[in-house]
CSV table of C-alpha atoms in Angstrom, one decimal:
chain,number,residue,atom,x,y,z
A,25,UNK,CA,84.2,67.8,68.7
A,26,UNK,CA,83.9,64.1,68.2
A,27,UNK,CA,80.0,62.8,69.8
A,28,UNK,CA,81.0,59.4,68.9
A,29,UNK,CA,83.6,57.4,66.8
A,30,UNK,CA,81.8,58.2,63.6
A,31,UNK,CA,80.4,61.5,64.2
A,32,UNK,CA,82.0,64.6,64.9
A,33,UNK,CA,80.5,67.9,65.1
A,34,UNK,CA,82.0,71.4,63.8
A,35,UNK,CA,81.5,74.6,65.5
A,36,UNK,CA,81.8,77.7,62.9
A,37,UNK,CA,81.8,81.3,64.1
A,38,UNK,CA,80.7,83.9,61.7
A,39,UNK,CA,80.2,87.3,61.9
A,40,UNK,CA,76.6,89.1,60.0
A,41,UNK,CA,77.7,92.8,59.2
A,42,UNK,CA,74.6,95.1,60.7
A,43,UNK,CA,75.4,98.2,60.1
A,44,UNK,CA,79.0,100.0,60.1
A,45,UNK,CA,80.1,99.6,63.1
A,46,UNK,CA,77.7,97.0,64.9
A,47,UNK,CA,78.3,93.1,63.8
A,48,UNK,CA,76.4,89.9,64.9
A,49,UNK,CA,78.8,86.8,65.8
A,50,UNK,CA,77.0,83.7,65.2
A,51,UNK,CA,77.6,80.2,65.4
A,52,UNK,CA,76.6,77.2,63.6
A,53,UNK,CA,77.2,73.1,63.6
A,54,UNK,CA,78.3,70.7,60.6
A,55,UNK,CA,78.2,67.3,61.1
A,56,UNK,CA,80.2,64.6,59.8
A,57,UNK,CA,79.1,61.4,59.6
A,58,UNK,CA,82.0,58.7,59.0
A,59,UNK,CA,81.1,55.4,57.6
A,60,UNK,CA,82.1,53.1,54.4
A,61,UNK,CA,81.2,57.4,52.5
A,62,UNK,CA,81.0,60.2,54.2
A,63,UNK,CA,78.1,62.2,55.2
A,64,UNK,CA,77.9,66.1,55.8
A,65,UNK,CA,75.2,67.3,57.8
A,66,UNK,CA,74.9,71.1,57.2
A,67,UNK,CA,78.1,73.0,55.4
A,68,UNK,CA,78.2,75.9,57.5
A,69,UNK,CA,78.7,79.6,55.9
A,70,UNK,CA,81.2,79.8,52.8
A,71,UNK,CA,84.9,79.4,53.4
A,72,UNK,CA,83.8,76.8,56.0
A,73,UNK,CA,84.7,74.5,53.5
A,74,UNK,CA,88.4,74.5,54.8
A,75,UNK,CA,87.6,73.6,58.6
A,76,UNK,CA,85.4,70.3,57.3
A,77,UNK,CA,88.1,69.4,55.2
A,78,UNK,CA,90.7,69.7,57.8
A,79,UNK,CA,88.7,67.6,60.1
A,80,UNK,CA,88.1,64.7,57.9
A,81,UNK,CA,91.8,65.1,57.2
A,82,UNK,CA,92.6,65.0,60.8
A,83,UNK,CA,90.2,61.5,60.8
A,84,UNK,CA,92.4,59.9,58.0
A,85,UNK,CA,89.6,60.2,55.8
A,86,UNK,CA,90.0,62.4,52.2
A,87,UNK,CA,87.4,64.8,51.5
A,88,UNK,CA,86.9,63.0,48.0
A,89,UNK,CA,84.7,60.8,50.9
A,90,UNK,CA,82.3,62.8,51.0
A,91,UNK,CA,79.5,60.8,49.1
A,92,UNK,CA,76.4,63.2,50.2
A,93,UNK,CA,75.6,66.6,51.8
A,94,UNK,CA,72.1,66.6,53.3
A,95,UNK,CA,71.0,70.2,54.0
A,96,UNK,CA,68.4,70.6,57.1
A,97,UNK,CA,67.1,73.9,55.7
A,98,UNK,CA,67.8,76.6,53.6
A,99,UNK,CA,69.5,79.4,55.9
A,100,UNK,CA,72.7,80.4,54.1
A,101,UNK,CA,74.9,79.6,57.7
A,102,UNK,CA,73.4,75.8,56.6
A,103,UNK,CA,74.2,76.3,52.9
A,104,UNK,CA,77.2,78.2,52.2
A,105,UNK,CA,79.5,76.3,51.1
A,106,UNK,CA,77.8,73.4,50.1
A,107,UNK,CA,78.7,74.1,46.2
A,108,UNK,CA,82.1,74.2,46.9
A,109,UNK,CA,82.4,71.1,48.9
A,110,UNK,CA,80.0,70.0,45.8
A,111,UNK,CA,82.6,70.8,43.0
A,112,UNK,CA,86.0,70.0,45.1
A,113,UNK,CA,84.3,66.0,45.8
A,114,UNK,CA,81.5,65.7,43.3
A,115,UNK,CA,78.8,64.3,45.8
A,116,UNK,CA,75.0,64.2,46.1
A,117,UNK,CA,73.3,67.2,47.9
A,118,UNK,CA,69.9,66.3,49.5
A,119,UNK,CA,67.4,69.0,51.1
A,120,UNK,CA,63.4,69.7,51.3
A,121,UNK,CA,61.5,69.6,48.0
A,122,UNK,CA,60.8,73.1,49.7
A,123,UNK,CA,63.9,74.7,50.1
A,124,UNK,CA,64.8,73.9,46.5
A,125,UNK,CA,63.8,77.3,45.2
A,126,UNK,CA,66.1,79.3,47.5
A,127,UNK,CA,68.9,76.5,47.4
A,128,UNK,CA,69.0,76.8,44.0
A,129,UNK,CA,68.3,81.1,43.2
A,130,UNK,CA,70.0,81.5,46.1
A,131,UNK,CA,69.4,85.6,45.3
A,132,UNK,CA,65.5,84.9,45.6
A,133,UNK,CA,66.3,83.7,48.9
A,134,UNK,CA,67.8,86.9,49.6
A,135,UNK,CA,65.3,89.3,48.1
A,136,UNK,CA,62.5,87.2,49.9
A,137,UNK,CA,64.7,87.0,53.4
A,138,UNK,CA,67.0,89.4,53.1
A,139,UNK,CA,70.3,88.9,56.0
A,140,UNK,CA,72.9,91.5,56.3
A,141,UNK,CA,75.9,90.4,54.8
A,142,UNK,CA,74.1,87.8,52.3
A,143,UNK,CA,76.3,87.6,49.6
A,144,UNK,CA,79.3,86.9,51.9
A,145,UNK,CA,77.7,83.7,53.6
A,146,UNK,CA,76.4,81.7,50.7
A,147,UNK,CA,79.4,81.0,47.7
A,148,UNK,CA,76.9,79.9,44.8
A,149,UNK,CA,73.4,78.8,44.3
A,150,UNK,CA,73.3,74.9,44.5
């Protein structure tokens, strides 16, 4: 969903397994920021690494553009696949000097907040 000619927004659906039987669809944004670099706001839930690339693709743009991912909190819808997108272009990740300790032992954040379905949202620690 384009906002303006250099930002576009990305919805992602994702489903938190409850209990057998009973799931919780959810939603969450990315946003992409399209300048000189490119700019992710947010990386959604892992896997949602293919739907940002697509849509830079569908811009023109490469996904080796993306110069920096800046991470508004630590929630693993915000975070999941933010070391993948990390790996496949080799940018900078910014976040909270707060969030760092569950950005980075990811399984600490989940001990500490546990969410149904934890392992499946987040790909890697950071």
């Amino acid at each position: 969903m384009l906002i303006t000619p250099y930002v576009d927004a990305i919805y992602h659906q994702f489903t938190i397994p409850v209990r057998p039987g009973l799931n919780l669809d959810r939603v969450v944004y990315s946003f992409i920021i399209f300048r000189k670099n490119i700019t992710l706001i947010d990386t959604g839930v892992s896997g949602s690494e293919t739907k940002i690339f697509e849509t830079i693709q569908s811009h023109g743009r490469s996904p080796s553009g993306i110069s920096l991912i800046i991470l508004t909190h630590a929630h693993p819808e915000h975070i999941g696949a933010a070391r993948t997108i990390q790996n496949e272009t080799g940018c900078s990740i910014a976040a909270h000097p707060s969030d760092k300790p569950w950005i980075e032992y990811v399984d600490l954040q989940n001990r500490e907040r546990p969410v149904p379905g934890f392992s499946s949202l987040v790909s890697r620690p950071i």
